XYZ file of C-alpha atoms in Angstrom:
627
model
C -138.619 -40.544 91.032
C -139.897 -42.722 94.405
C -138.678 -45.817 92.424
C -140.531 -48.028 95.681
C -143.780 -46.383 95.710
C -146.511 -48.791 95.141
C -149.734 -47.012 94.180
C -151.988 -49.624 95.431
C -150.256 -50.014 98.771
C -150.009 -46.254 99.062
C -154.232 -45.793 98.139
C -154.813 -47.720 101.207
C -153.003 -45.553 103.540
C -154.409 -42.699 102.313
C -156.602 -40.380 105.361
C -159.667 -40.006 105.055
C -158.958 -36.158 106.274
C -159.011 -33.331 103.934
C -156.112 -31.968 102.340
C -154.096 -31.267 99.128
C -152.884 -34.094 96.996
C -149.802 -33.771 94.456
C -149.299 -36.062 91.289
C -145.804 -36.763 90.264
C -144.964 -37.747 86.994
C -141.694 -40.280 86.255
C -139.249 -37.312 86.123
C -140.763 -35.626 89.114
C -142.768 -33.595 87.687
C -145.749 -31.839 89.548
C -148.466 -32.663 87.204
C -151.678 -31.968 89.323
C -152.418 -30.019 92.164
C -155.747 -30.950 93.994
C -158.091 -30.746 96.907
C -160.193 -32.784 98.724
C -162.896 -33.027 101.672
C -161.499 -36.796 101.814
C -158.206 -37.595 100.502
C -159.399 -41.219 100.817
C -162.299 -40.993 98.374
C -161.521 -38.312 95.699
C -157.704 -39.792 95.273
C -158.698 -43.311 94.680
C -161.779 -42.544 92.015
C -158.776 -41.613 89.730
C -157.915 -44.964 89.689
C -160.807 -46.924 89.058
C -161.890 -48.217 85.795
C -165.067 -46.630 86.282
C -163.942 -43.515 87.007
C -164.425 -41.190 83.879
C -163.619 -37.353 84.129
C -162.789 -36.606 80.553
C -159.883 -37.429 78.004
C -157.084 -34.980 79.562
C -157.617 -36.401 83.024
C -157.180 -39.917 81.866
C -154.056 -39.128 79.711
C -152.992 -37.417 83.051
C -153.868 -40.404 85.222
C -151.004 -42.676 82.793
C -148.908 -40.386 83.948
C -148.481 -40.606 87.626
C -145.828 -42.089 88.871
C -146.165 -41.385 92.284
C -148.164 -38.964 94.431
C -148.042 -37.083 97.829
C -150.491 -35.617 99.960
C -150.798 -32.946 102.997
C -153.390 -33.201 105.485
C -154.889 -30.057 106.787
C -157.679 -29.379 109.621
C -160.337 -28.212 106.879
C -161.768 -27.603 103.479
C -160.779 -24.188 103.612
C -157.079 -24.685 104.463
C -156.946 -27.325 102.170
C -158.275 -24.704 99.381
C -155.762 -21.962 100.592
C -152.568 -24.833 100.150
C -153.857 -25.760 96.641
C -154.083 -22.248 95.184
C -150.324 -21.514 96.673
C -148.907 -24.986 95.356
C -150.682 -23.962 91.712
C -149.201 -20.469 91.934
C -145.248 -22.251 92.364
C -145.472 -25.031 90.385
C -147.845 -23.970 87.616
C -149.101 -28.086 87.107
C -149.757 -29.161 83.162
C -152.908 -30.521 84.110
C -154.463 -27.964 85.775
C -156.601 -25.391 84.629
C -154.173 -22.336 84.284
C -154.534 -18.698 83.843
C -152.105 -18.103 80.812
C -151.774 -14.604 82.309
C -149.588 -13.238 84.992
C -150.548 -9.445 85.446
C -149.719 -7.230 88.380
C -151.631 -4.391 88.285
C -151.219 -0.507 88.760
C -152.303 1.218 92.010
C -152.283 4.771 93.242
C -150.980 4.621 96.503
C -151.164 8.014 99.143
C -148.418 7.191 101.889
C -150.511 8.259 105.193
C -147.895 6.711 107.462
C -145.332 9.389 106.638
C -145.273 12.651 108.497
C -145.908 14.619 104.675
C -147.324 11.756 102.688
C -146.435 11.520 98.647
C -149.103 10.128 95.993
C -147.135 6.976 94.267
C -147.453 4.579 91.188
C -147.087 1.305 92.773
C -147.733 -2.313 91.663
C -148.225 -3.690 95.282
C -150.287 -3.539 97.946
C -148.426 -4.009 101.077
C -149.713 -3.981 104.711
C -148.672 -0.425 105.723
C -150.503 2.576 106.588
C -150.754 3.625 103.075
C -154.313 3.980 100.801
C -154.020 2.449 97.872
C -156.978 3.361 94.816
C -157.011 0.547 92.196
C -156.466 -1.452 90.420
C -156.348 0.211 87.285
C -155.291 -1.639 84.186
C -153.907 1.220 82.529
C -150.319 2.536 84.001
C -150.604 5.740 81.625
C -153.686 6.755 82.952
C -152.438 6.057 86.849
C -149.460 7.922 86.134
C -151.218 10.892 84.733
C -153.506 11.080 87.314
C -150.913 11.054 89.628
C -149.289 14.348 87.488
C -152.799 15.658 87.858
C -152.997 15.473 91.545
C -149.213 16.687 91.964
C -150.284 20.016 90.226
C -153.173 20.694 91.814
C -152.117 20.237 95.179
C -148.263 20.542 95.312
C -147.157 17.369 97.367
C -143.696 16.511 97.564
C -142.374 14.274 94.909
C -138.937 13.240 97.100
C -138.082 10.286 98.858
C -136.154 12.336 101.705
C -136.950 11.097 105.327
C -138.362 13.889 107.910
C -137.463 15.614 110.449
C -134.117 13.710 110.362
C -133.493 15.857 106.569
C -135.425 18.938 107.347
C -132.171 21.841 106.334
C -130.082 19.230 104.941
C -129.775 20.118 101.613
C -131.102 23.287 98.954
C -134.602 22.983 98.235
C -134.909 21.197 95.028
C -136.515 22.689 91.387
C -139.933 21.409 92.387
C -140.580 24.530 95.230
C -138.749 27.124 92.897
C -141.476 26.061 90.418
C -143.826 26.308 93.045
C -145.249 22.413 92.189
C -143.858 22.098 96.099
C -143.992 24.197 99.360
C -140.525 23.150 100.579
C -141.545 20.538 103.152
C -137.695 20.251 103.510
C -137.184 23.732 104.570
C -138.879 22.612 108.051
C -140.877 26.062 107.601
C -144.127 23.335 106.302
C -146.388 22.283 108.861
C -147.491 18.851 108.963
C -151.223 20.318 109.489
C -150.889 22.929 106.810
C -149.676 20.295 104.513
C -151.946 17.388 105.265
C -154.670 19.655 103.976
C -153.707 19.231 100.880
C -152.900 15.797 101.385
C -156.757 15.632 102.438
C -158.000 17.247 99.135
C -156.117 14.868 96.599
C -157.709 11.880 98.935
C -160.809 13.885 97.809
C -160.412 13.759 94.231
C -159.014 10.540 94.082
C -162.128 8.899 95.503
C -163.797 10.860 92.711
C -164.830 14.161 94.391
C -164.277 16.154 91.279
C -166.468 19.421 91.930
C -164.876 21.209 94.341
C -161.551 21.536 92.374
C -163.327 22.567 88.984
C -165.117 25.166 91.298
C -161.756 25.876 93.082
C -159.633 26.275 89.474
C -162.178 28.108 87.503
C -162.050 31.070 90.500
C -158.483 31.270 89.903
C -158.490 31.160 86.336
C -161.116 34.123 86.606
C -159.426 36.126 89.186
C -156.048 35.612 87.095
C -157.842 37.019 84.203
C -159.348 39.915 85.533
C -155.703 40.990 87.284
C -154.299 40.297 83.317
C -152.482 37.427 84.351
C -153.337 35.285 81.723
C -150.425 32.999 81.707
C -151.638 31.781 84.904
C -155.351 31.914 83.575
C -153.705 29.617 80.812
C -152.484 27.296 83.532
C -155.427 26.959 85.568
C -157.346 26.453 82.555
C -155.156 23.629 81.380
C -155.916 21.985 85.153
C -159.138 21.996 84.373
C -158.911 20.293 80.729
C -157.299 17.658 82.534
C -159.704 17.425 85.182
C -162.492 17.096 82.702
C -160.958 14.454 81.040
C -160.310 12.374 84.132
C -164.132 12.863 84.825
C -164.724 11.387 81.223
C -163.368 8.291 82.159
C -165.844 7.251 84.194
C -168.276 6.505 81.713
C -170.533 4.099 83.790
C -171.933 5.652 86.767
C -174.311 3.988 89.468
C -175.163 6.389 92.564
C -177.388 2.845 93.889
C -174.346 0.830 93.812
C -171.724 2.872 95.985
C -169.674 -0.439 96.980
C -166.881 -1.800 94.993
C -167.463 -4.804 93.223
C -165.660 -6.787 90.373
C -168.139 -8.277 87.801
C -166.669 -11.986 86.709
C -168.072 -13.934 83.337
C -166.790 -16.713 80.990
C -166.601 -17.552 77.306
C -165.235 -20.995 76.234
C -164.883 -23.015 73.158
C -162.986 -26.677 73.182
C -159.779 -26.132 75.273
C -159.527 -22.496 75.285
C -161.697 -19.916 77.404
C -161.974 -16.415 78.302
C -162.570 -15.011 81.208
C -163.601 -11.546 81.929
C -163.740 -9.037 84.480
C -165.047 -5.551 85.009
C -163.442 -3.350 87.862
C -166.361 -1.268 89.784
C -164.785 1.029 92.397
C -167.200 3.601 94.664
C -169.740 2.234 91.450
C -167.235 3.586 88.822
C -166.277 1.101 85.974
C -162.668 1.908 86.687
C -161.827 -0.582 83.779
C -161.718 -4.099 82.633
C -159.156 -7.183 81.839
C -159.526 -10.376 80.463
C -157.203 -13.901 80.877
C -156.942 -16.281 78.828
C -157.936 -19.944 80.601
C -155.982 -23.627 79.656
C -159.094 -25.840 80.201
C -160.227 -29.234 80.214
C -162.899 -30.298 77.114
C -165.345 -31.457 79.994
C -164.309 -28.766 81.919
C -167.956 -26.307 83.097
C -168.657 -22.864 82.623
C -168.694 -23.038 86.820
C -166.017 -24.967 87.415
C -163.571 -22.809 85.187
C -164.726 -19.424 87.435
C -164.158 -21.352 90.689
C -160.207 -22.464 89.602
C -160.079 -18.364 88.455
C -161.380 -17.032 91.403
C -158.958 -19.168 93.461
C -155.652 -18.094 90.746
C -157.031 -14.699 90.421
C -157.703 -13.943 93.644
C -154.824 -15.862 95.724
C -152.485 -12.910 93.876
C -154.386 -10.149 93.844
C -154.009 -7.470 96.644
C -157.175 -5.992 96.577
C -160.170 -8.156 96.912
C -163.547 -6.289 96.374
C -166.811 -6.601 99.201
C -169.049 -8.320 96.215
C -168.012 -10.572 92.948
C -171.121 -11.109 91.321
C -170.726 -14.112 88.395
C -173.376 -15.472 85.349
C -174.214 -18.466 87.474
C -173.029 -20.121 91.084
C -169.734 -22.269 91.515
C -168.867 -24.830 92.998
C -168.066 -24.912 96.703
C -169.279 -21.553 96.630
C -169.675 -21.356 100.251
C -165.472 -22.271 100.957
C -164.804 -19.966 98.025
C -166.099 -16.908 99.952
C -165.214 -17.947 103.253
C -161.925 -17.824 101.667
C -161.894 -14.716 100.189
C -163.050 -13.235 103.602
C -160.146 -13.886 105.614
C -157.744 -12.560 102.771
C -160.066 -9.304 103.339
C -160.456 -9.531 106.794
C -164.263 -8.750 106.268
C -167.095 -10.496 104.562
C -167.310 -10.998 100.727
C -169.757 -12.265 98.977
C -170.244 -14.212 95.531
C -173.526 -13.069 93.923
C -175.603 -14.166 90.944
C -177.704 -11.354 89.882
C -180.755 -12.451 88.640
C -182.550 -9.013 86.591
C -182.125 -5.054 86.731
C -178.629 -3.402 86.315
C -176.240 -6.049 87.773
C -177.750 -8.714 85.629
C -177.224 -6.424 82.666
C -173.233 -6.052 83.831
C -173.014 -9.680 84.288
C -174.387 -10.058 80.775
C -171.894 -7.415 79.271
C -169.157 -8.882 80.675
C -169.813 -12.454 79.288
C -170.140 -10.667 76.102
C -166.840 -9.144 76.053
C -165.556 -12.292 76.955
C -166.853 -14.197 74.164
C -166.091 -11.637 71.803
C -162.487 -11.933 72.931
C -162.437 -15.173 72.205
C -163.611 -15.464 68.983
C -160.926 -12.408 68.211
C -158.276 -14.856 69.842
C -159.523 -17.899 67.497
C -159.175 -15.656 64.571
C -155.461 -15.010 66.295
C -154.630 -18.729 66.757
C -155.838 -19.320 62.980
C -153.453 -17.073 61.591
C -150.780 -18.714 63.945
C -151.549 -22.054 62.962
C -151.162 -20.916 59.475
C -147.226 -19.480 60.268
C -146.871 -22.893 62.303
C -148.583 -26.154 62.012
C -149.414 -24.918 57.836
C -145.781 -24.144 57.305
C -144.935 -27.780 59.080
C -147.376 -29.674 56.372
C -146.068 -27.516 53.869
C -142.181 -28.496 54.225
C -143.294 -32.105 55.009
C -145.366 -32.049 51.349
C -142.176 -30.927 49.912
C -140.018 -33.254 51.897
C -142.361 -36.493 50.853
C -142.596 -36.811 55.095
C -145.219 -38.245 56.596
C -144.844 -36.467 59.744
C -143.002 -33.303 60.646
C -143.126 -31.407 64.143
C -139.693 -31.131 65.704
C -136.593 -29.127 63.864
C -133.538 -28.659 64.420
C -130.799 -26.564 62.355
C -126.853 -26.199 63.598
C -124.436 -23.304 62.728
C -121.050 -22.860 63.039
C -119.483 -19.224 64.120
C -115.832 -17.931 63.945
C -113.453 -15.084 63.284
C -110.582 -16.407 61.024
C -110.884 -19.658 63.524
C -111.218 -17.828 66.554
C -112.800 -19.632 69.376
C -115.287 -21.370 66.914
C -118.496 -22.036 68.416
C -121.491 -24.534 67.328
C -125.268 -23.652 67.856
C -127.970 -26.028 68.303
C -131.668 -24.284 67.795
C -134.998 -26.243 68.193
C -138.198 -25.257 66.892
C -141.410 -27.850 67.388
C -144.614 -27.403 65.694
C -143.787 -24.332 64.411
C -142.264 -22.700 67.484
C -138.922 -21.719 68.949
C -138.489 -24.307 72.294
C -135.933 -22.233 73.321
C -135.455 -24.742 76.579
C -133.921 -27.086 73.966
C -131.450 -24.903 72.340
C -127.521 -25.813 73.222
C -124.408 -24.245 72.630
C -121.417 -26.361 71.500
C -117.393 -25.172 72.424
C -115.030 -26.921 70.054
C -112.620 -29.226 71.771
C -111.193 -30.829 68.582
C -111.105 -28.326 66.090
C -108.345 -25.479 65.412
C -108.489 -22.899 62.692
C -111.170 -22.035 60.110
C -112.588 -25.657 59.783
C -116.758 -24.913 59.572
C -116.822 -29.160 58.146
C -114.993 -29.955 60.775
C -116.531 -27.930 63.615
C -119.604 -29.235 62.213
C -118.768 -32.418 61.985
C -117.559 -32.059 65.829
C -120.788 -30.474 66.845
C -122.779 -33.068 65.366
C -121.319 -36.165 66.882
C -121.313 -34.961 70.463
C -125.447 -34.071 69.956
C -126.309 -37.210 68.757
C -123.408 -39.394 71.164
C -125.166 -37.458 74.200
C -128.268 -38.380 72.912
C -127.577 -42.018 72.270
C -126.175 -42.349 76.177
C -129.578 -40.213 77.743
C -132.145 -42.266 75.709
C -130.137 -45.427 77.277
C -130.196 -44.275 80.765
C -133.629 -43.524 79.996
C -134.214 -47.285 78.791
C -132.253 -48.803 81.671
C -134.776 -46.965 84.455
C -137.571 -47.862 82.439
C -138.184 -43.982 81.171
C -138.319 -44.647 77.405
C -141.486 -41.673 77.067
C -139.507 -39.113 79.383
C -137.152 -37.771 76.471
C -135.397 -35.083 77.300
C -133.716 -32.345 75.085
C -130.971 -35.288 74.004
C -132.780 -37.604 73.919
C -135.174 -36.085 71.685
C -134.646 -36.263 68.449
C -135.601 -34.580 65.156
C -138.243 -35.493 62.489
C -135.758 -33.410 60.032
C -132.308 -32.137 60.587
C -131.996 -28.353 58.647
C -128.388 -27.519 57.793
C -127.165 -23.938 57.040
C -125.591 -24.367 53.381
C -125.974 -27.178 50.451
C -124.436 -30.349 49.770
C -120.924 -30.387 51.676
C -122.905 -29.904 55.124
C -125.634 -32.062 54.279
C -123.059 -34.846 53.438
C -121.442 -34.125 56.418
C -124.463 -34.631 58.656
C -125.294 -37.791 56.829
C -122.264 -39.216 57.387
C -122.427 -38.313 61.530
C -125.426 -40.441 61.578
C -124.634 -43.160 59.152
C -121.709 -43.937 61.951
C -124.312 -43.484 64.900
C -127.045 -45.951 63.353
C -129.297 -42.869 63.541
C -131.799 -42.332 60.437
C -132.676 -38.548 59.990
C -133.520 -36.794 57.496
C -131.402 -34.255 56.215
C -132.366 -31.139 54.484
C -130.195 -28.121 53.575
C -131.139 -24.696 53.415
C -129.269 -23.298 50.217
C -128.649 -19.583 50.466
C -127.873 -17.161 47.143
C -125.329 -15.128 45.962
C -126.379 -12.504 48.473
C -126.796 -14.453 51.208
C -130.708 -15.153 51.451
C -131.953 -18.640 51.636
C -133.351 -19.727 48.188
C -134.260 -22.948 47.990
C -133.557 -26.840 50.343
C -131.190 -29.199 49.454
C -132.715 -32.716 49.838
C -131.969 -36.191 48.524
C -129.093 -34.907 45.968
C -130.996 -32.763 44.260
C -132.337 -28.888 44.993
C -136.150 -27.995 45.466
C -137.497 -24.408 44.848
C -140.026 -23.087 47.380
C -142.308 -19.993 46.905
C -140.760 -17.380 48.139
C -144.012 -15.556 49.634
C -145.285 -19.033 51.500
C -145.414 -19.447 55.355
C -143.025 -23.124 54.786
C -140.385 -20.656 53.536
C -140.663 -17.927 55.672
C -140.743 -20.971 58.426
C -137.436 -22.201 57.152
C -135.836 -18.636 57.148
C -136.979 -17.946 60.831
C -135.104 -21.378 61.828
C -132.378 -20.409 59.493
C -132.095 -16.830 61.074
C -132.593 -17.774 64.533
C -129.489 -20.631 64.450
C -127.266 -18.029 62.949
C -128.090 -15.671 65.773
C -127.592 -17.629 68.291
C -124.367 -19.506 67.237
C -123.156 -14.967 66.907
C -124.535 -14.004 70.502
C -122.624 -17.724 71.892
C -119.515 -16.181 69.766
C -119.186 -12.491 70.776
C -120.022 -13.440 74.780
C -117.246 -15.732 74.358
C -114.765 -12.857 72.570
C -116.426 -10.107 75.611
C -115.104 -12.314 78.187
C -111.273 -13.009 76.671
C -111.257 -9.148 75.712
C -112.027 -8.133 79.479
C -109.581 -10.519 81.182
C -107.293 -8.781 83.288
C -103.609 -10.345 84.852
C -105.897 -9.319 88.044
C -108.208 -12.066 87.708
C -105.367 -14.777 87.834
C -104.480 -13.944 91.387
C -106.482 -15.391 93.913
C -108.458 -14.000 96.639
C -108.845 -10.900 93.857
C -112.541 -10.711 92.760
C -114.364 -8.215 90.562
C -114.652 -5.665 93.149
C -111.323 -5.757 94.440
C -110.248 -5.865 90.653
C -112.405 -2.569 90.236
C -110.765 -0.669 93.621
C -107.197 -1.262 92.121
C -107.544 0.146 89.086
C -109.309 3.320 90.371
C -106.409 3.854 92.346
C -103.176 2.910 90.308
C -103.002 4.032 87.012
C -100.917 1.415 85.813
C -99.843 -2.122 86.391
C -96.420 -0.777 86.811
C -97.482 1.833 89.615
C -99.369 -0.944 91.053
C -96.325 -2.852 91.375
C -94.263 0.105 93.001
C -96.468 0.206 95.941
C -95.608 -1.731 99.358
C -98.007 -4.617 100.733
C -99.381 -1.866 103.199
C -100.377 0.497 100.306
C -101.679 -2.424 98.458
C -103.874 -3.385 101.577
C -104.780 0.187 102.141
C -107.004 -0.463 99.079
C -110.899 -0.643 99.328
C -112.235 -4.047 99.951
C -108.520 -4.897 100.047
C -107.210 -6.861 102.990
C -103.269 -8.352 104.300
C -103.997 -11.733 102.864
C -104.996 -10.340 98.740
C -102.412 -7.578 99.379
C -99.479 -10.200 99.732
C -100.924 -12.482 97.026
C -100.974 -9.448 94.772
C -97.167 -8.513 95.594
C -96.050 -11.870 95.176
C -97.608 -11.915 91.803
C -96.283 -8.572 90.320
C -92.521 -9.540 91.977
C -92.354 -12.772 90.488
C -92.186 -14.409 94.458
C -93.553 -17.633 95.666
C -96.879 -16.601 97.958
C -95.941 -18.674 101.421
């Protein structure tokens, strides 16, 4: 935190240039990512009283601790900065795709002297064609299958002329699905007509191949070679049912396009969009939106079209949306340079395109209302099962939990694990794994007991530093603590737990999960007595999850730390000796005792050996001082 940063002495500095401005939070935070035409004006009306853009951004504004800013020479560069900074630091204030999708692409490589077809996810500045995006992979990588069939391009990686005789042909051109480009006996020409045809077909010239495979599979009839008529006649299934893909066909609307509309209720929103390539409906995806409650219709497209957009490879020559944006105009002139040619952001008004525009709000909102249904049920299995343990409990309030187990062979390198769920959920960011310092032998009180005290004594001394800087709301993981502390067994751990805090001055509550005779949790331990719980609710199947999840990650802390002692080798005690050295010397000597029968030179003569490990290692295995 910029303890000496004065927010009123800092507002009058401010340019009035555009830009970028940042909001920090106490911890550092990024918070808020925006842009401005003046940095002066738009920075400052967040912090007058007057000023009113809606609950979140007020919460947000009691927040900042500090902001920064970067000046840029427009509008434009100013929009390019903020949609890069959102991308990295992924601000809590902002409106956020919840999504992070790359996207399948067909890509021909033109730029080698016998181009492949490829499944790729990027789109990369080479002399490659890329067809996409597609949202399905299966379907890209059975079209790719298709076109490998049909027209028999190479499927290796191998580098020509520099490889052409190298090596045997490969299985590919004794199942004729190859010529042998390796061979050197292929002709670039010869070959690139082929190459020419699948560019054909993948732009969605179908005909000519049905024509081209029904001859065959008619002249391979009539010579009674039906095996091959049974071939050809499988190509063309498969054509057909590429063709069947492309269900909505325009022959008026030849240009690609994608088709971008919203759905929102409260906080959440949908947004959709329809892929139209060569006026195919290719296919269609839809994100999920963290918005503001004041947040527009408009102004949740414009912060898509910047996320969407600044990530995406492949940027269409139209985006038509249900209604215009704001700073519509710096939008597209954006989107232009990433293209290097001009794209434009329509509103269709009637006819066809107004129809899409309409379908694709649709689907939005019909996503939505399938995802409210989804966060229902969730909020049943979360927030329900929280009021459900708290009515049991008699607690007023119940969000956090955390539950502690103890793991150990016998004794063996006993381990403590601290899980953390809140509001439901695993907050895996708070979990912590404890190594007992204090405790020997098969002493689960103990190591408990042990486990405990350093949580809580870690989280006494954070929550002061905390108070000493002024901090008190920025709790961390420590500092943090539980509305109810849930113990894996009855009474003795309970106690146990009870006691850890009674020392502390903490006040907890303490529940224990009591498990039956065959290990299953029946019931919780609270205030000395027991309390059945259904069996079939979401509180108990809440409590088992926490229960489950403790125990599994105290086990996974446990057998890493067993993994590591079982691997050691006398190897890794000698310095300059790494893993890869390690590796080298036991490929080559057998044993440690033919290791120690060879000479410094043999040792050095080693892979990835040199004079210096070599005479360390010698010393070791002879019992001599290394000088």
């Amino acid at each position: 935190m910029n303890e000496h940063f004065s927010i009123e002495e800092e507002l009058a500095k401010l340019p009035d240039a555009p830009g970028v401005y940042i909001m920090h939070d106490a911890r550092d935070a990024i918070i808020y990512v925006g842009k401005a035409l003046s940095l002066r004006h738009r920075v400052r009306q967040y912090f007058q009283p007057s000023h009113n853009e809606g609950i979140k951004k007020a919460q947000m504004v009691k927040q900042i601790a500090y902001f920064e800013y970067i000046v840029t020479d427009s509008e434009l560069e100013a929009l390019v900065l903020e949609c890069n900074l959102i991308k990295e630091h992924r601000p809590k204030y902002n409106t956020m795709l919840r999504d992070d999708k790359t996207y399948p692409y067909i890509k021909v490589t033109l730029g080698e002297m016998y181009p492949r077809v490829l499944f790729s996810r990027q789109v990369q500045k080479d002399k490659s064609k890329y067809f996409g995006p597609f949202t399905s992979a299966g379907a890209v990588k059975d079209t790719i299958d298709l076109v490998q069939k049909i027209y028999h391009l190479r499927t290796c990686n191998k580098k020509f002329p520099e490889n052409f005789g190298k090596e045997r042909p490969c299985l590919n051109y004794h199942m004729k699905q190859c010529p042998g480009v390796c061979t050197g006996k292929v002709s670039p020409q010869e070959y690139r007509e082929s190459v020419e045809g699948a560019l054909a077909f993948l732009n969605g010239s179908y005909q000519p191949v049905i024509q081209m495979l029904e001859e065959k599979m008619s002249k391979a009839a009539e010579e009674m070679e039906f095996e091959k008529a049974a071939e050809y006649r499988d190509l063309l299934g498969s054509v057909n049912a590429c063709m069947q893909k492309q269900k909505i066909t325009n022959a008026n609307q030849a240009d690609d396009k994608d088709i971008v509309a919203v759905a929102q209720s409260g906080e959440d929103a949908v947004v959709q969009v329809f892929f139209v390539r060569s006026g195919k409906l290719i296919g269609r995806e839809h994100f999920f939106m963290n918005v503001r409650l004041e947040e527009t219709e408009s102004e949740i497209v414009a912060g898509f079209l910047q996320q969407f957009y600044g990530g995406t490879p492949v940027i269409p020559k139209e985006i038509h949306l249900q209604q215009p944006i704001a700073e519509q105009d710096v939008i597209e002139e954006w989107l232009s340079a990433k293209k290097g040619q001009r794209v434009y952001l329509k509103i269709p008004q009637k006819g066809m395109k107004n129809k899409m525009v309409e379908l694709a709000q649709k689907n939005a909102g019909m996503v939505l209302e399938q995802d409210k249904e989804r966060i229902k049920k969730e909020e049943g299995r979360t927030i329900g099962a929280l009021k459900e343990i708290a009515g049991l409990l008699g607690l007023e309030h119940l969000s956090r939990m955390e539950a502690f187990d103890i793991s150990n062979i016998n004794g063996f390198q006993t381990v403590g694990s601290m899980v953390v769920f809140e509001k439901g959920k695993p907050l895996r960011s708070d979990y912590r794994k404890f190594k007992l310092k204090t405790v020997t032998g098969p002493d689960d009180y103990g190591a408990m007991r042990e486990v405990l005290t350093r949580r809580f004594t870690h989280g006494l001394q954070e929550r002061k530093e905390l108070q000493e800087k002024g901090l008190e709301e920025s709790l961390g993981s420590f500092s943090k603590f539980p509305d109810v502390i849930m113990m894996d067994g009855g009474r003795g751990q309970v106690n146990i737990c009870l006691e850890v805090l009674e020392e502390m001055g903490i006040s907890i509550p303490v529940c224990g999960m009591v498990k039956d005779d065959h290990h299953r949790t029946r019931g919780l331990y609270f205030n000395n007595r027991e309390i059945p719980i259904d069996k079939t609710s979401e509180g108990f199947l809440l409590i088992t999850r926490l229960q489950d999840e403790a125990h599994r990650f105290a086990i996974e802390y446990h057998r890493s730390l067993r993994s590591k002692s079982q691997t050691h080798s006398f190897l890794d005690d000698i310095e300059g000796i790494g893993p890869a050295r390690r590796k080298a010397l036991m490929k080559r000597f057998e044993s440690a005792e033919e290791m120690a029968g060879a000479t410094i030179e043999e040792l050095a003569e080693t892979p990835s050996m040199d004079l210096p490990s070599a005479t360390a290692l010698f010393n070791y295995l002879h019992g001599l001082t290394n000088q």
